[in-house]
Amino acid sequence: MNDVANECISEKLDDYTLVRVRGEVDLSWSQQVRRAILDALGATGKVGVELSQVSYIDSSGIAALVEGFQNARGKGQQFGLIGASKPVMAVLQLARLDKVFPLFPDLDAARAG
Amino acid sequence: MNASPLALAGAEERRALGFLADLSESLAVSLDLRETLDMAVTRIAAFMHAEAASLFLLDAASGVLECRICVGPVDINGLKIAIGQGVVGRCVAENATQIVREARSDPRVNANVDAETGFATRSILCAPLATARGVIGALEVINRRDGGLFDEDDAEILRLVAAPAALAISNAQLAYGLVEQQRIKREMELARKIQKSMLPKRRRGAFPLLGVNLPAHEISGDFYDFFDLPDGSLGFVIGDISGKGLDAAFLMVRVAGLLRWVGKRAPAPAAWLAEVNAELCKTLTEGRFVCAAVGIYDRVTRVVTFASAGFPPALLFGAGSFEELLADGPPLGILAEASYGERRIALGDRALYLFSDGATDVRDAQRKTLGSDGLRQIILRHATLAPEPRLRALLGDLKRLHVVDDTTLLLLQEPGGKSAQPLLDLHFPARAGEMRAVRAALRTALDAQELGPELRDRLVLAVDEACTNIIRHAYCGECDQRISLQLVREHDMLTFELRDSAPRVDPARLIARDLGECKPGGLGIPFINALMDEWKLEPAADGRGNVLRMRKRIGTGGHE
């Protein structure tokens, strides 16, 4: 999984915006991830960040997720993390944010939630 | 033919049983089997009223029967017959008694023998010498003296008298084989001792050369040697003879002697190899060659001059990384005009590992070879040990795998240098884009310490957070200034040392927010607090830049 190229793609599925993140999220491009999340929240509807292909995330990546969460909450928008990989979960637990973010196992659960 | 002795007529039966008991006893107590068998065959001929009798033994390897004992008018001692041929050959092949009543017209009978000897064969009986190990030969009687023909009763008697003869011969053969095996084993043991005595004795005190030789069998085709030179420097040699076994071991003794004899005059290593090569090319038999490396080490300057003749790449290890030293020319004994390069290496505190290909040929349970990468992993794993325990640990790891070839290791390293060799020593520009490669290198270095993936990932995160803090807050953004990262292990303590050349950072300015507070940013230091046992930021001793040292104690078993 360490060889996955860094990538961040947004998809619109009806009223749901899915931000798919892959690779190692670190300072070198966490601003791009942050921008994609904030852009997704600019539209109406629910937003989910898919993290199953993320093999590493540092505090700047976590900061981007936190900012997205706070932004959504301020606007009463639904925001969740989907399929968080083991490395992502470990860092969320370390930051004690695993109980803060709505976490969904997959896209269907996130859209229903 | 399968009639029991009881089926024989009364008086004849008693005579046969008496003879059999007698014969069995003399064979069982015999101290000189050859003499006893001679006498037994004579007695069997007399008892059977035969003109001639002979005993053939089988050479299992060649499948040829040879007449070993013979009584009668014609001496056929040494006569050889292939299994399946003639009466004797067929008897052994079929493990069945043969009766020939009319020799002249029987296709089994080889008429050439009579033609050559002038003997007239009329009637033949031949019984196999059968043992639990199979048929080992045959017992043959020829022509009844009374002119009559051998019958089924005679065949039965011969079959019975053949049994104790077969047993006695078989026991004697087994005993001889055992004695022979013991003799060879004793001699191999002696050869091994002599070989071992040729390896140099371990020197007392702080000595920079250490060697081990692990033969795959009793004897080895590998060797190493080191000796003092007149100017106070040290000569050393390691070699591997092509092939295995006794001939390789004999050759090893000769080549080791030659390398030492030439080396004592302290020629430059390239000339040293060239001289030994020229000599070996004159005398080595076809297809034999020797891979060897030689060197001279100056303990004062810590410079080693080194040359390799087809020997596996030597590994120079220092500051967490390996340098491979390829051979400087072909193996010895192939090309008389071969010339060799040599190189001078400022060894300093580094370690030079020389190992025969047996070290990389060890197999795991899946028969997969260890290879050069596997060997490097093992060296890395024990990198923090002092040279002597490290070599022992290396050998221990190799022995736990399956050693298929002679394995020899020679380690050159000045002892008592820095006790803690860095496991990683990286220098990179202060750019976020560098961090992915830094993390990968750190993962590899930590994996060699067998920490387990969870602890490894936590430590990688802490180092990454520290580096990004240096980029963002010490250098105030990405730039081409350097960050250096050293990882050192002392016993179970890992130390991560990060150096920068940024303006001095006041440690008091670093504020750690509480974890669990949900806001973006400021997580780096809390992460480091949570992941490391302790950390300290100080100005560098030379006044340029900052030094951050983070420590983590790792428990046994690799987990926290």
XYZ file of C-alpha atoms in Angstrom, chain A residues 2-96:
95
model
C 3.010 2.283 0.479
C 3.457 2.494 -3.263
C 0.000 3.942 -4.035
C 0.373 7.320 -5.801
C -1.044 10.338 -4.007
C -4.436 11.286 -5.442
C -7.539 13.221 -4.381
C -10.667 13.063 -6.595
C -14.165 14.409 -5.917
C -17.256 12.702 -7.323
C -20.854 13.934 -7.299
C -23.439 11.195 -6.659
C -26.866 12.924 -6.688
C -26.874 15.033 -3.522
C -23.741 13.326 -2.136
C -20.181 14.502 -2.722
C -17.493 11.855 -2.288
C -13.854 12.909 -1.892
C -11.612 9.904 -2.601
C -8.114 10.235 -1.091
C -5.267 7.792 -1.852
C -1.595 7.506 -0.921
C 0.381 9.127 1.890
C -1.219 12.334 3.146
C 1.548 14.587 4.450
C 2.585 18.230 4.471
C 3.625 18.063 0.807
C 0.004 17.974 -0.429
C -2.378 18.037 2.551
C -3.365 21.565 1.403
C -4.806 19.991 -1.777
C -6.842 17.554 0.323
C -8.019 20.431 2.531
C -9.063 22.462 -0.545
C -10.959 19.503 -2.070
C -12.873 18.932 1.178
C -13.761 22.601 1.614
C -14.837 22.808 -2.052
C -17.075 19.760 -1.603
C -18.654 21.420 1.411
C -19.275 24.565 -0.664
C -22.063 22.724 -2.511
C -25.222 21.618 -0.752
C -25.723 18.052 0.382
C -23.767 15.427 2.332
C -19.983 15.042 2.051
C -17.876 11.942 2.697
C -14.100 11.447 2.582
C -13.070 7.977 1.443
C -9.807 6.891 3.142
C -9.451 3.146 2.526
C -6.400 3.606 0.248
C -4.549 5.970 2.587
C -1.438 4.289 3.945
C -0.145 7.243 5.952
C -1.573 10.458 7.350
C 0.201 13.088 9.435
C -1.108 15.890 11.633
C -1.513 18.235 8.657
C -3.794 15.664 7.002
C -5.760 15.242 10.218
C -6.028 19.048 10.427
C -7.637 19.115 6.960
C -10.240 16.560 8.107
C -10.921 18.472 11.337
C -11.376 21.720 9.433
C -13.839 20.009 7.099
C -15.760 18.580 10.047
C -15.991 21.954 11.809
C -16.963 23.751 8.610
C -19.773 21.231 7.966
C -21.035 21.400 11.534
C -21.198 25.211 11.362
C -23.471 24.928 8.313
C -25.487 21.966 9.576
C -24.110 19.794 6.730
C -23.524 16.075 7.136
C -19.811 15.130 6.980
C -18.278 11.703 7.534
C -15.201 9.537 6.974
C -15.639 6.359 4.932
C -13.646 3.127 5.201
C -10.808 4.641 7.243
C -7.746 2.375 6.790
C -5.846 0.929 9.757
C -3.057 3.542 9.598
C -5.675 6.347 9.490
C -7.586 4.870 12.432
C -4.352 4.605 14.459
C -3.660 8.328 14.017
C -7.313 9.297 14.672
C -7.139 7.317 17.909
C -3.856 8.963 18.827
C -5.467 12.397 18.322
C -8.547 11.123 20.227
